[in-house]
Coordinates of C-alpha atoms in Angstrom, one line a residue:
Chain A
M807 CA 0.2 0.2 0.1
D808 CA 1.4 3.3 -0.4
R809 CA 0.9 6.1 1.2
R810 CA -1.7 8.1 -0.9
D811 CA -3.4 4.8 -0.6
F812 CA -2.9 4.0 2.8
M813 CA -4.7 8.0 3.5
R814 CA -7.2 6.9 1.8
T815 CA -8.2 3.5 3.6
A816 CA -7.2 6.1 6.7
L817 CA -10.0 8.3 5.9
L818 CA -12.4 5.2 5.1
A819 CA -11.5 3.7 8.1
G820 CA -12.3 7.1 10.2
V821 CA -8.5 6.2 11.8
L822 CA -6.8 9.3 10.5
P823 CA -8.9 13.1 10.4
V824 CA -7.7 15.5 7.7
A825 CA -7.7 18.9 9.5
G826 CA -10.4 21.3 9.1
T827 CA -12.9 18.8 7.6
V828 CA -13.4 15.9 10.3
P829 CA -14.2 17.2 13.9
A830 CA -10.6 16.4 16.1
L831 CA -10.4 13.7 18.4
A832 CA -12.3 15.5 21.0
A833 CA -12.9 12.6 23.4
T834 CA -9.4 11.8 22.5
P835 CA -7.5 13.2 26.0
S836 CA -3.4 14.3 24.4
L837 CA -0.3 13.4 25.8
K838 CA 2.6 15.6 25.7
F839 CA 6.5 14.1 26.0
R840 CA 7.2 16.3 28.8
E841 CA 4.2 14.9 31.0
L842 CA 5.4 10.8 30.1
Y843 CA 7.9 11.0 33.2
V844 CA 8.3 12.6 36.4
R845 CA 11.9 11.2 36.5
G846 CA 14.1 8.7 34.4
N847 CA 11.7 6.5 34.2
E848 CA 8.4 7.3 36.5
L849 CA 6.0 7.6 34.9
T850 CA 3.5 10.3 35.6
D851 CA -0.2 10.5 37.3
K852 CA -1.5 11.4 34.0
A853 CA 0.2 8.8 31.8
K854 CA -0.5 6.0 34.6
A855 CA -4.5 7.1 34.1
L856 CA -4.3 7.3 30.4
E857 CA -3.1 3.0 30.3
G858 CA -4.7 1.2 27.9
K859 CA -6.7 4.3 26.5
S860 CA -6.5 5.7 23.2
V861 CA -4.6 8.7 23.6
E862 CA -2.8 11.8 20.5
M863 CA 0.4 12.9 20.7
V864 CA 2.4 15.0 18.6
G865 CA 5.7 14.7 17.2
Y866 CA 8.1 13.3 14.6
M867 CA 8.2 10.1 12.6
A868 CA 12.1 9.2 13.3
P869 CA 13.7 8.1 10.0
P870 CA 12.7 4.3 10.2
L871 CA 15.2 1.9 8.4
K872 CA 12.9 0.8 5.4
P873 CA 10.3 2.6 3.1
E874 CA 7.3 1.0 4.5
I875 CA 6.9 0.4 8.1
D876 CA 4.6 -1.4 10.7
F877 CA 6.0 -0.2 13.0
F878 CA 7.8 4.0 14.1
V879 CA 9.3 5.6 17.1
L880 CA 8.4 8.6 18.4
T881 CA 10.3 11.7 19.4
K882 CA 9.5 14.7 20.9
L883 CA 11.7 16.8 18.1
P884 CA 12.9 15.2 14.8
M885 CA 15.7 13.1 15.5
S886 CA 18.9 13.1 13.2
T887 CA 22.4 12.8 13.2
C888 CA 23.5 16.3 13.9
P889 CA 26.7 17.2 12.9
F890 CA 27.8 19.3 16.2
C891 CA 25.6 16.9 18.4
E892 CA 26.1 13.8 18.1
S893 CA 28.9 12.0 16.8
E894 CA 26.9 9.1 17.3
A895 CA 23.3 8.6 16.8
Q896 CA 22.2 9.2 20.7
W897 CA 18.3 8.0 20.8
P898 CA 16.4 10.3 23.6
D899 CA 14.9 8.9 26.8
D900 CA 11.3 9.7 25.8
L901 CA 10.7 8.1 22.7
V902 CA 7.4 6.3 21.4
L903 CA 7.0 2.8 19.9
A904 CA 4.4 3.4 17.7
L905 CA 2.5 -0.1 15.7
T906 CA 0.6 0.3 13.4
K907 CA -2.0 -1.4 12.1
E908 CA -1.8 -1.5 8.6
P909 CA 1.9 -0.9 7.1
V910 CA 2.2 2.4 6.7
S911 CA 4.6 4.9 4.2
V912 CA 7.5 7.3 6.0
V913 CA 7.0 10.9 6.2
R914 CA 10.1 12.9 6.3
Y915 CA 11.2 13.1 10.3
T916 CA 10.4 16.7 10.3
D917 CA 7.2 16.1 9.8
L918 CA 5.2 17.2 12.9
I919 CA 2.6 14.5 12.9
R920 CA -0.9 13.5 15.2
V921 CA -0.8 10.2 16.3
T922 CA -4.0 8.2 17.5
G923 CA -3.4 4.6 19.3
R924 CA -3.9 2.8 22.4
F925 CA -1.8 4.0 24.7
E926 CA 0.9 0.8 26.7
T927 CA 3.6 0.9 29.1
G928 CA 5.9 -1.2 30.1
F929 CA 9.5 -3.2 29.5
K930 CA 8.8 -5.0 26.1
K931 CA 11.0 -6.2 23.3
D932 CA 9.8 -6.8 20.4
T933 CA 10.9 -11.0 19.2
E934 CA 11.2 -10.0 15.4
T935 CA 13.7 -6.6 15.8
G936 CA 14.5 -6.6 19.5
F937 CA 13.5 -3.7 19.8
V938 CA 13.0 -2.5 23.1
S939 CA 10.6 -0.6 24.3
F940 CA 9.3 1.3 27.4
V941 CA 6.1 3.9 26.5
R942 CA 4.1 2.5 23.0
L943 CA 1.3 3.9 20.9
V944 CA -0.5 0.6 19.4
D945 CA -3.1 0.5 16.3
V946 CA -2.0 3.9 15.7
G947 CA -3.0 6.0 12.4
Y948 CA -1.4 9.4 12.1
E949 CA -2.1 13.1 10.9
K950 CA 0.5 15.6 8.9
L951 CA 0.4 18.8 10.7
Chain B
M1351 CA 39.0 94.9 37.4
T1352 CA 39.1 95.7 33.7
K1353 CA 35.6 96.1 32.0
L1354 CA 37.0 92.9 29.3
A1355 CA 37.6 90.8 32.7
S1356 CA 34.4 91.8 33.6
A1357 CA 32.7 91.3 30.4
L1358 CA 34.5 88.0 30.1
L1359 CA 33.1 86.7 33.6
A1360 CA 29.3 88.5 32.8
G1361 CA 29.7 86.8 28.9
A1362 CA 30.6 83.9 31.4
S1363 CA 28.0 83.4 34.1
L1364 CA 25.2 84.5 31.2
L1365 CA 26.8 81.6 28.9
A1366 CA 25.9 79.2 32.1
A1367 CA 23.2 81.0 32.7
S1368 CA 21.5 79.8 29.1
Q1369 CA 23.3 75.9 29.3
A1370 CA 21.2 75.7 32.9
F1371 CA 18.3 77.2 31.1
A1372 CA 18.3 74.8 27.4
Q1373 CA 18.5 72.1 30.1
E1374 CA 15.9 72.9 31.7
A1375 CA 13.5 73.9 29.5
L1376 CA 14.3 70.4 27.3
P1377 CA 10.5 68.5 27.9
Q1378 CA 12.0 65.3 27.9
I1379 CA 14.2 66.1 31.1
N1380 CA 11.5 64.4 33.9
D1381 CA 11.4 61.1 30.8
S1382 CA 12.0 58.2 32.2
Y1383 CA 13.5 57.3 29.3
F1384 CA 16.0 60.2 29.8
K1385 CA 16.3 59.9 33.4
Q1386 CA 17.6 55.8 32.9
A1387 CA 19.7 56.9 29.9
E1388 CA 21.3 60.1 32.2
A1389 CA 22.3 57.3 34.7
E1390 CA 24.3 54.7 32.6
L1391 CA 25.2 57.2 31.4
Q1392 CA 26.8 58.6 35.3
K1393 CA 28.1 55.2 35.8
I1394 CA 30.0 55.0 32.3
I1395 CA 31.8 58.4 33.2
D1396 CA 32.6 57.1 37.2
R1397 CA 33.6 53.7 35.6
K1398 CA 38.4 52.9 36.3
P1399 CA 40.3 50.9 34.3
N1400 CA 41.1 47.9 36.6
T1401 CA 45.4 47.8 35.7
G1402 CA 46.2 45.1 38.4
K1403 CA 47.0 41.8 37.8
A1404 CA 44.7 39.2 37.1
K1405 CA 44.7 36.4 39.9
N1406 CA 42.1 34.9 38.3
V1407 CA 40.1 34.2 35.1
I1408 CA 36.7 32.5 33.9
L1409 CA 35.9 32.1 30.5
F1410 CA 31.9 31.5 30.3
V1411 CA 31.4 30.6 26.5
G1412 CA 27.7 30.7 25.1
D1413 CA 28.3 28.2 22.1
G1414 CA 26.7 29.4 19.6
M1415 CA 24.9 32.3 21.8
S1416 CA 24.8 35.5 19.0
I1417 CA 23.0 38.3 19.7
P1418 CA 19.9 37.8 18.8
T1419 CA 19.9 35.1 21.3
I1420 CA 20.4 37.5 23.8
T1421 CA 17.6 39.8 23.0
A1422 CA 15.6 36.9 22.5
S1423 CA 16.4 35.4 26.1
R1424 CA 16.6 38.8 27.5
I1425 CA 12.7 38.9 26.8
F1426 CA 12.1 35.5 27.1
D1427 CA 13.7 35.7 30.9
G1428 CA 11.2 39.0 31.8
Q1429 CA 8.3 37.7 30.5
K1430 CA 9.1 34.4 32.4
K1431 CA 9.5 36.5 35.3
G1432 CA 6.4 39.1 35.0
V1433 CA 8.1 41.6 33.9
D1434 CA 9.0 43.7 31.2
G1435 CA 10.5 42.0 28.5
E1436 CA 12.4 44.4 26.2
S1437 CA 14.0 46.0 29.0
N1438 CA 14.9 43.1 31.9
K1439 CA 18.4 42.7 31.7
L1440 CA 20.5 39.1 32.3
S1441 CA 23.3 39.1 34.8
F1442 CA 25.8 39.3 31.9
E1443 CA 24.5 42.6 30.3
E1444 CA 25.9 44.4 33.6
L1445 CA 29.4 43.8 32.5
P1446 CA 30.6 46.9 31.3
Y1447 CA 33.0 46.8 28.2
V1448 CA 32.3 44.8 25.3
A1449 CA 33.6 44.2 22.0
L1450 CA 32.5 42.2 19.1
S1451 CA 34.4 39.2 17.8
K1452 CA 34.8 38.5 14.5
T1453 CA 34.6 34.6 14.1
Y1454 CA 35.6 34.2 11.0
T1455 CA 39.0 30.9 10.6
H1456 CA 42.1 30.4 9.1
D1457 CA 39.9 28.3 6.3
A1458 CA 36.2 29.2 6.7
Q1459 CA 34.1 32.3 7.1
V1460 CA 31.4 30.6 8.8
A1461 CA 33.1 28.7 11.7
D1462 CA 32.4 25.6 14.1
S1463 CA 33.3 25.8 17.6
A1464 CA 36.5 23.8 17.2
P1465 CA 39.5 26.5 16.2
T1466 CA 36.5 29.1 17.8
A1467 CA 37.9 28.1 20.9
T1468 CA 41.4 26.8 20.2
A1469 CA 41.3 31.3 19.3
M1470 CA 39.7 31.9 22.5
V1471 CA 42.6 30.0 24.5
T1472 CA 45.0 29.7 22.5
G1473 CA 45.1 32.9 21.0
V1474 CA 45.5 31.8 16.9
K1475 CA 42.9 31.0 14.4
S1476 CA 43.5 27.8 13.0
S1477 CA 40.8 25.0 10.8
N1478 CA 37.3 24.2 11.3
G1479 CA 37.2 21.0 12.8
T1480 CA 40.8 21.2 14.1
I1481 CA 41.7 21.7 17.3
G1482 CA 44.9 23.1 19.4
V1483 CA 46.6 23.3 16.6
S1484 CA 48.0 25.6 14.6
Q1485 CA 46.9 27.0 10.9
N1486 CA 49.3 24.6 9.5
A1487 CA 47.8 21.8 10.8
K1488 CA 45.3 20.0 7.9
Y1489 CA 41.6 18.3 8.9
E1490 CA 41.7 14.7 9.4
D1491 CA 45.2 14.3 8.6
C1492 CA 46.8 13.2 11.9
S1493 CA 50.0 13.8 10.4
T1494 CA 49.7 17.2 10.6
V1495 CA 49.7 17.1 14.6
K1496 CA 52.8 16.6 15.6
G1497 CA 54.7 19.7 15.7
N1498 CA 51.6 22.2 15.1
E1499 CA 50.1 21.7 18.7
V1500 CA 49.5 25.2 20.2
T1501 CA 49.5 25.5 24.3
S1502 CA 46.5 26.9 25.4
I1503 CA 46.2 28.8 28.6
F1504 CA 45.1 26.8 30.8
E1505 CA 48.1 24.7 30.4
Q1506 CA 50.2 27.9 30.6
A1507 CA 48.2 28.1 34.3
E1508 CA 48.8 24.8 35.0
K1509 CA 52.4 24.8 34.3
A1510 CA 53.0 28.2 36.1
G1511 CA 51.6 26.5 39.4
L1512 CA 47.8 28.2 39.2
S1513 CA 45.0 25.7 39.5
T1514 CA 42.6 25.0 36.8
G1515 CA 38.7 23.9 35.4
V1516 CA 37.0 23.2 32.7
V1517 CA 33.0 23.3 32.9
S1518 CA 30.6 22.2 29.8
T1519 CA 26.9 20.5 29.6
A1520 CA 27.7 18.8 26.9
R1521 CA 30.3 16.4 26.3
I1522 CA 33.7 17.5 28.2
T1523 CA 35.1 16.3 25.0
H1524 CA 33.2 18.3 22.7
A1525 CA 34.8 20.5 21.1
T1526 CA 34.5 23.8 23.0
P1527 CA 35.8 22.4 26.6
A1528 CA 38.2 19.9 24.5
S1529 CA 39.9 23.0 23.6
T1530 CA 41.6 23.8 26.8
Y1531 CA 43.5 20.6 26.6
A1532 CA 43.4 18.6 23.7
H1533 CA 45.6 18.8 20.1
T1534 CA 43.4 16.8 17.2
V1535 CA 42.5 17.9 13.4
N1536 CA 39.5 16.2 13.8
R1537 CA 37.4 17.0 16.3
D1538 CA 34.5 13.8 16.2
L1539 CA 37.2 11.8 17.7
E1540 CA 36.0 12.1 21.0
N1541 CA 36.3 8.0 22.3
D1542 CA 39.4 5.2 20.4
S1543 CA 36.2 3.5 18.5
Q1544 CA 36.2 7.2 16.1
V1545 CA 40.1 7.1 16.2
K1546 CA 40.4 3.3 14.9
E1547 CA 43.4 3.6 12.4
A1548 CA 43.9 7.3 12.7
A1549 CA 45.4 6.0 16.0
D1550 CA 49.3 4.8 13.6
Q1551 CA 49.1 8.6 11.9
G1552 CA 49.1 9.7 15.0
C1553 CA 45.5 11.3 16.2
K1554 CA 45.1 9.8 20.0
D1555 CA 41.6 10.4 20.9
I1556 CA 39.9 13.1 23.2
A1557 CA 38.6 11.4 26.3
A1558 CA 42.6 9.7 26.7
Q1559 CA 44.5 12.9 26.0
L1560 CA 41.7 15.0 28.8
V1561 CA 43.1 11.6 31.2
D1562 CA 46.3 11.8 29.9
W1563 CA 46.7 15.0 29.9
P1564 CA 50.2 15.9 31.7
A1565 CA 50.1 19.9 32.4
G1566 CA 50.7 20.9 35.8
N1567 CA 48.6 18.4 38.6
G1568 CA 45.7 18.4 35.9
F1569 CA 42.3 19.8 36.5
E1570 CA 41.5 20.4 39.3
V1571 CA 37.7 20.6 38.3
I1572 CA 36.0 18.7 35.2
L1573 CA 32.6 18.9 35.6
G1574 CA 30.3 18.0 31.9
G1575 CA 28.4 15.3 29.9
G1576 CA 29.7 12.2 28.0
R1577 CA 30.7 9.4 30.0
S1578 CA 30.2 7.1 27.1
N1579 CA 33.7 8.3 25.7
F1580 CA 35.3 7.4 29.5
M1581 CA 34.1 3.3 30.0
L1582 CA 34.4 0.1 28.6
E1583 CA 32.1 -1.4 25.8
S1584 CA 31.8 -3.7 28.2
Q1585 CA 30.2 -1.3 31.4
A1586 CA 26.9 -0.3 31.4
D1587 CA 26.0 3.2 32.2
P1588 CA 24.8 4.1 35.4
E1589 CA 21.8 5.6 34.3
A1590 CA 20.9 2.9 31.7
A1591 CA 21.9 -0.5 31.8
D1592 CA 21.7 -1.4 28.1
K1593 CA 23.6 1.3 27.3
M1594 CA 27.1 0.5 27.1
G1595 CA 30.5 2.6 27.2
A1596 CA 32.1 3.4 24.1
R1597 CA 35.8 2.6 24.8
K1598 CA 37.1 -0.7 22.7
D1599 CA 40.8 -0.7 24.5
G1600 CA 40.9 -1.7 27.3
R1601 CA 41.0 1.1 29.1
D1602 CA 38.6 2.2 31.9
L1603 CA 39.1 6.2 31.5
I1604 CA 37.6 7.1 35.0
K1605 CA 39.6 4.1 36.7
D1606 CA 42.5 5.9 34.8
W1607 CA 41.5 9.1 36.5
Q1608 CA 40.8 7.9 40.3
A1609 CA 44.3 6.2 40.0
K1610 CA 45.8 9.6 39.4
Y1611 CA 44.2 11.5 41.9
N1612 CA 44.2 10.1 45.6
D1613 CA 43.0 13.7 46.3
G1614 CA 40.0 13.3 43.6
A1615 CA 36.6 12.4 44.2
Y1616 CA 34.5 11.2 40.6
V1617 CA 30.5 11.5 40.4
W1618 CA 27.7 11.0 38.0
N1619 CA 25.1 12.6 40.0
K1620 CA 24.0 15.3 41.7
A1621 CA 23.5 13.4 44.8
E1622 CA 27.1 13.3 44.7
F1623 CA 27.8 16.2 43.7
D1624 CA 25.5 18.1 46.1
A1625 CA 28.0 15.6 48.6
I1626 CA 31.4 16.8 47.8
D1627 CA 33.2 19.2 50.0
P1628 CA 35.2 20.8 47.7
A1629 CA 37.2 21.9 51.0
K1630 CA 38.1 18.3 51.4
T1631 CA 39.0 17.8 48.1
G1632 CA 41.9 18.2 45.6
H1633 CA 40.7 17.0 41.8
L1634 CA 36.7 16.7 41.0
F1635 CA 35.5 14.6 37.9
G1636 CA 31.3 14.9 37.3
L1637 CA 30.4 13.1 34.4
F1638 CA 26.2 13.5 34.6
E1639 CA 25.2 12.4 31.5
R1640 CA 26.2 9.4 28.9
S1641 CA 26.4 12.2 26.0
H1642 CA 25.5 14.9 26.0
M1643 CA 23.7 16.8 30.3
Q1644 CA 20.4 17.6 29.6
Y1645 CA 18.4 21.0 28.2
D1646 CA 18.2 23.4 31.3
T1647 CA 14.5 23.2 29.7
D1648 CA 14.6 19.0 30.7
R1649 CA 17.3 18.7 33.7
A1650 CA 14.5 18.2 36.4
K1651 CA 13.3 14.6 34.4
D1652 CA 16.8 12.8 34.7
K1653 CA 17.1 9.9 35.7
G1654 CA 19.9 10.4 38.1
G1655 CA 19.4 14.2 38.8
E1656 CA 22.1 16.4 37.0
P1657 CA 23.7 20.1 39.2
S1658 CA 23.0 23.4 36.9
L1659 CA 25.3 25.4 34.9
A1660 CA 24.9 27.9 38.2
E1661 CA 25.4 24.9 41.0
M1662 CA 28.5 23.8 38.7
T1663 CA 30.0 27.0 38.7
T1664 CA 29.6 27.7 42.6
K1665 CA 31.0 24.4 42.9
A1666 CA 34.3 25.2 40.5
I1667 CA 35.2 28.4 42.4
D1668 CA 35.0 26.9 45.4
M1669 CA 37.4 24.4 44.9
L1670 CA 39.4 26.4 42.2
S1671 CA 39.4 29.3 44.6
K1672 CA 42.0 27.7 47.7
D1673 CA 44.7 27.9 45.7
E1674 CA 46.8 30.7 46.2
D1675 CA 48.4 31.5 43.5
G1676 CA 44.6 31.8 41.3
Y1677 CA 42.8 29.8 38.5
V1678 CA 41.6 29.4 35.1
L1679 CA 38.2 28.4 34.6
M1680 CA 36.0 27.9 31.4
I1681 CA 32.5 27.4 32.2
E1682 CA 30.5 26.8 28.7
A1683 CA 26.8 26.8 28.1
G1684 CA 27.2 23.4 25.6
R1685 CA 23.8 23.4 24.6
I1686 CA 22.5 26.8 23.6
D1687 CA 23.9 26.1 20.7
H1688 CA 22.2 22.1 19.9
A1689 CA 19.2 23.2 20.9
H1690 CA 19.2 26.0 18.0
H1691 CA 20.6 23.3 15.7
A1692 CA 17.2 21.7 16.3
G1693 CA 15.6 25.0 15.3
N1694 CA 14.2 25.0 18.8
A1695 CA 14.1 28.8 20.3
Y1696 CA 12.6 27.7 23.5
R1697 CA 15.5 25.7 24.7
A1698 CA 18.4 27.7 23.3
L1699 CA 16.7 30.9 25.2
Q1700 CA 16.4 28.9 28.6
D1701 CA 19.9 28.1 28.3
T1702 CA 21.1 31.0 27.9
V1703 CA 18.9 32.1 31.1
A1704 CA 20.9 29.2 32.8
L1705 CA 23.9 30.6 31.6
S1706 CA 22.7 33.9 32.6
D1707 CA 22.4 32.4 36.4
A1708 CA 26.1 30.7 36.4
V1709 CA 27.2 34.2 35.5
K1710 CA 25.4 35.3 38.6
A1711 CA 26.8 33.0 41.0
A1712 CA 30.1 33.4 40.1
L1713 CA 29.5 37.9 40.3
A1714 CA 28.7 37.1 43.4
K1715 CA 30.9 34.8 44.3
V1716 CA 34.6 36.1 42.9
N1717 CA 36.8 39.6 43.5
Q1718 CA 36.2 41.9 40.2
D1719 CA 39.3 43.7 41.8
D1720 CA 41.3 40.3 40.9
T1721 CA 39.1 38.2 38.6
L1722 CA 39.0 39.1 35.1
V1723 CA 35.4 37.5 34.3
I1724 CA 34.7 37.4 30.3
V1725 CA 31.5 35.9 28.4
T1726 CA 31.3 35.2 25.3
A1727 CA 30.2 33.3 22.2
D1728 CA 32.2 31.0 19.5
H1729 CA 30.0 31.8 17.4
S1730 CA 26.5 32.9 15.7
H1731 CA 23.4 31.0 14.8
V1732 CA 20.8 31.9 11.7
F1733 CA 18.6 32.7 14.2
S1734 CA 16.7 36.1 13.9
I1735 CA 14.1 38.7 15.4
A1736 CA 11.7 39.2 13.1
G1737 CA 8.5 41.8 12.4
Y1738 CA 6.9 44.6 14.3
P1739 CA 5.7 43.1 17.0
K1740 CA 4.2 45.1 20.0
R1741 CA 6.3 46.3 23.2
N1742 CA 5.2 43.3 25.8
N1743 CA 4.9 40.3 22.5
P1744 CA 5.2 37.3 23.9
I1745 CA 8.7 37.0 22.0
L1746 CA 7.7 33.0 21.2
G1747 CA 4.5 34.5 20.1
I1748 CA 3.2 35.3 16.6
A1749 CA 4.7 39.0 15.4
G1750 CA 2.7 39.3 12.0
E1751 CA 1.0 37.4 8.8
G1752 CA 2.5 36.7 6.1
D1753 CA 1.4 37.7 2.3
D1754 CA 0.0 33.6 2.4
K1755 CA -2.0 34.8 4.9
K1756 CA -0.1 33.1 7.2
P1757 CA 0.8 33.8 10.7
Y1758 CA 4.0 34.1 11.2
T1759 CA 6.5 34.1 14.4
T1760 CA 8.8 36.3 15.4
L1761 CA 11.5 34.3 16.3
G1762 CA 12.9 32.0 13.0
Y1763 CA 15.5 30.7 11.4
M1764 CA 17.0 30.9 7.8
N1765 CA 17.5 27.3 7.6
G1766 CA 17.1 23.8 9.5
P1767 CA 14.0 21.4 10.4
G1768 CA 11.7 24.1 11.0
A1769 CA 11.6 24.2 6.5
K1770 CA 9.1 21.7 4.8
L1771 CA 10.2 20.4 2.0
D1772 CA 9.1 21.0 -1.0
E1773 CA 5.6 21.9 0.4
Q1774 CA 3.9 25.0 1.7
R1775 CA 4.7 26.4 5.2
A1776 CA 2.6 25.3 7.3
D1777 CA -0.3 27.0 9.0
L1778 CA 0.4 28.9 12.9
K1779 CA -3.2 29.7 12.9
D1780 CA -4.3 27.4 15.4
V1781 CA -0.8 26.3 17.1
D1782 CA 1.3 27.0 19.8
T1783 CA 4.0 28.9 19.1
Q1784 CA 5.0 28.7 23.0
D1785 CA 5.4 25.5 23.2
P1786 CA 8.8 23.9 24.4
D1787 CA 8.8 21.9 21.6
F1788 CA 8.4 23.7 18.7
L1789 CA 9.9 24.0 16.3
Q1790 CA 10.8 27.7 14.5
Q1791 CA 9.7 27.8 11.0
A1792 CA 12.8 27.5 8.5
L1793 CA 13.2 29.1 5.2
V1794 CA 15.8 26.4 3.6
P1795 CA 14.7 22.9 4.5
L1796 CA 18.2 21.2 6.4
G1797 CA 16.5 18.6 8.0
E1798 CA 19.9 17.1 10.6
S1799 CA 21.2 20.4 11.3
E1800 CA 20.0 24.2 11.6
T1801 CA 23.5 26.4 10.7
H1802 CA 25.7 29.2 12.4
A1803 CA 26.7 32.1 11.0
G1804 CA 28.9 34.6 9.7
D1805 CA 28.4 37.4 11.9
D1806 CA 29.9 38.8 15.0
V1807 CA 29.3 37.2 18.4
A1808 CA 30.0 39.8 21.6
I1809 CA 32.2 39.8 24.0
L1810 CA 31.6 41.3 27.3
A1811 CA 34.0 41.3 30.5
Q1812 CA 34.4 42.9 33.7
G1813 CA 37.5 43.0 36.1
P1814 CA 41.8 43.5 35.6
W1815 CA 42.2 44.5 31.9
A1816 CA 38.5 43.8 30.9
H1817 CA 39.2 47.7 29.6
L1818 CA 41.1 46.1 26.5
F1819 CA 37.9 44.8 25.3
Q1820 CA 36.4 47.5 22.9
G1821 CA 35.5 47.6 19.6
I1822 CA 35.6 45.0 17.0
V1823 CA 37.8 42.7 17.5
E1824 CA 39.3 39.3 16.2
Q1825 CA 38.3 36.2 18.0
N1826 CA 41.6 35.5 19.1
M1827 CA 42.1 38.4 20.4
I1828 CA 40.8 36.8 24.1
Y1829 CA 43.4 34.6 24.7
H1830 CA 45.8 37.9 24.0
V1831 CA 43.5 40.1 27.1
M1832 CA 43.7 37.0 29.7
A1833 CA 47.3 36.5 29.0
K1834 CA 48.0 39.8 29.4
A1835 CA 45.7 40.3 32.7
T1836 CA 47.3 37.4 34.2
E1837 CA 50.8 38.0 33.7
M1838 CA 51.1 34.8 32.1
A1839 CA 53.4 35.6 29.6
S1840 CA 56.0 35.9 32.0
K1841 CA 55.4 33.4 33.8
P1842 CA 58.6 30.4 33.3
Q1843 CA 57.8 27.6 30.8
K1844 CA 58.8 24.3 31.2
Q1845 CA 58.5 24.2 27.9
A1846 CA 58.1 26.7 24.8
S1847 CA 54.7 27.3 23.3
A1848 CA 54.3 25.8 19.8
Q1849 CA 54.2 28.1 16.8

């Protein structure tokens, strides 16, 4: 499925609202990156309360390894290897793993996206990729802002 | 009295009266701005240059702290405090002497932090990407290190028996702090795994250069980030069990440092840092993050806890001021630069305010008669303050509307992650541009990193010989003022400086 097909499917399925045409998911609580943790990986009361619920988060899709993906990493700021900041890939502590229902296309890592999905917490290792995550959004859809 | 004398006297009193009349008659004489400027003028008239010897030098470097960054940060700081932002003053704006610094390097119009820091601490311009070497060294050519090393004022100070310190919120092996002790043709060689075959050609990694630094009895204070560059790949990081050190050469550099200093203390978190008694500690080594320390905005959420730049500054001065011979200290706010690279003005401004707090803490501790305090930046960024926003408009807010009928923000970047790739710019109508995570819009899409800029940066100073900072000067003049003020040039040297 290319990105346009995904967008169409998502729109038909009501997963992917387009700003101005579909009302925002008013009932879906939004969760900011800075509302995830009190300190380290100690979750805030708000984050704990949203466990298992559908939430919206706004962030950036970190550059994935392949063009079509069924998961991506959502970051607070665009994730890239800044020539004067990082001599190696240094992942931030507050990234969120986003798992999609179906394969989706990649957006540029500097495009702001709003992601909606079921909020899960707790360490989990993906058996296929070996990727260890602590905070996840499951069955996500996203819209580009 | 002769007629002539009488006439002259009468004329003189008439002149005085008319001058007084003219001044009293000025309609603006009681205007608040007029009076404020008169008071400022009087302070300058009363100023007396200090030509005494500087016992101590503190060089504050706001990495990437361009002049618009200072302006925006003072407004940001004032507005956060609920006072008038435009007339607010950051602590270092009170420093009496100012010059502009020309930051071009031996081979570039626009600099990176490696040669600019080298210029400030050694007195010469050199090529981009190189640290602690002269113009004769070639970037990435390790064979050109030997024979082209230049001596930093920190090396001079150590050899002369003074104490030294280096503090940064970036990795302590990053270009600016590395300039105090390292000599390399590639700033990226921070640990041995990055050196690889270059080791055979004469390059040594920067972390190892810090621990093996031969000058005097070594830095009394080292505080910053970059822990992984000192740890083995088999060692798990204390803040994250799944993250390992970077070194492959079998050298546990933290252990090596501890073995070197019987009077030393190594710390990696805020609690350990707070527990350090400067009176009982000869050498202090603090590495608070695997990579860079947190932005000040995010610091409170750090797992292990990190001291603020002001707290590190205070501790460093308490450690170093035990030395009756004096000290030389560099304090870098290293992440103003990184936030700009990310196109995120909020964090750049907050880290500038953190620098202001650090300078304030230092000024409260030192004797300004014998301590030269300098605040400067290494280079600028493509960051601007635009439009015609009203007084007291939020500095992170909307300035106006473009011809495309979309709002634009006061703060923006010429290039960087805030530009869309082959798409129209976003409509900010319903966007909270004051959110800490908002990226200001940019013109040219450079997703990986906004760039430095080539405009001059400020030098502000107080203390002995600070009045030498005037006009528009070459960046490497900073070293020469420090050397003049400390009379470092006349100190006995065990080895001659490289050319």
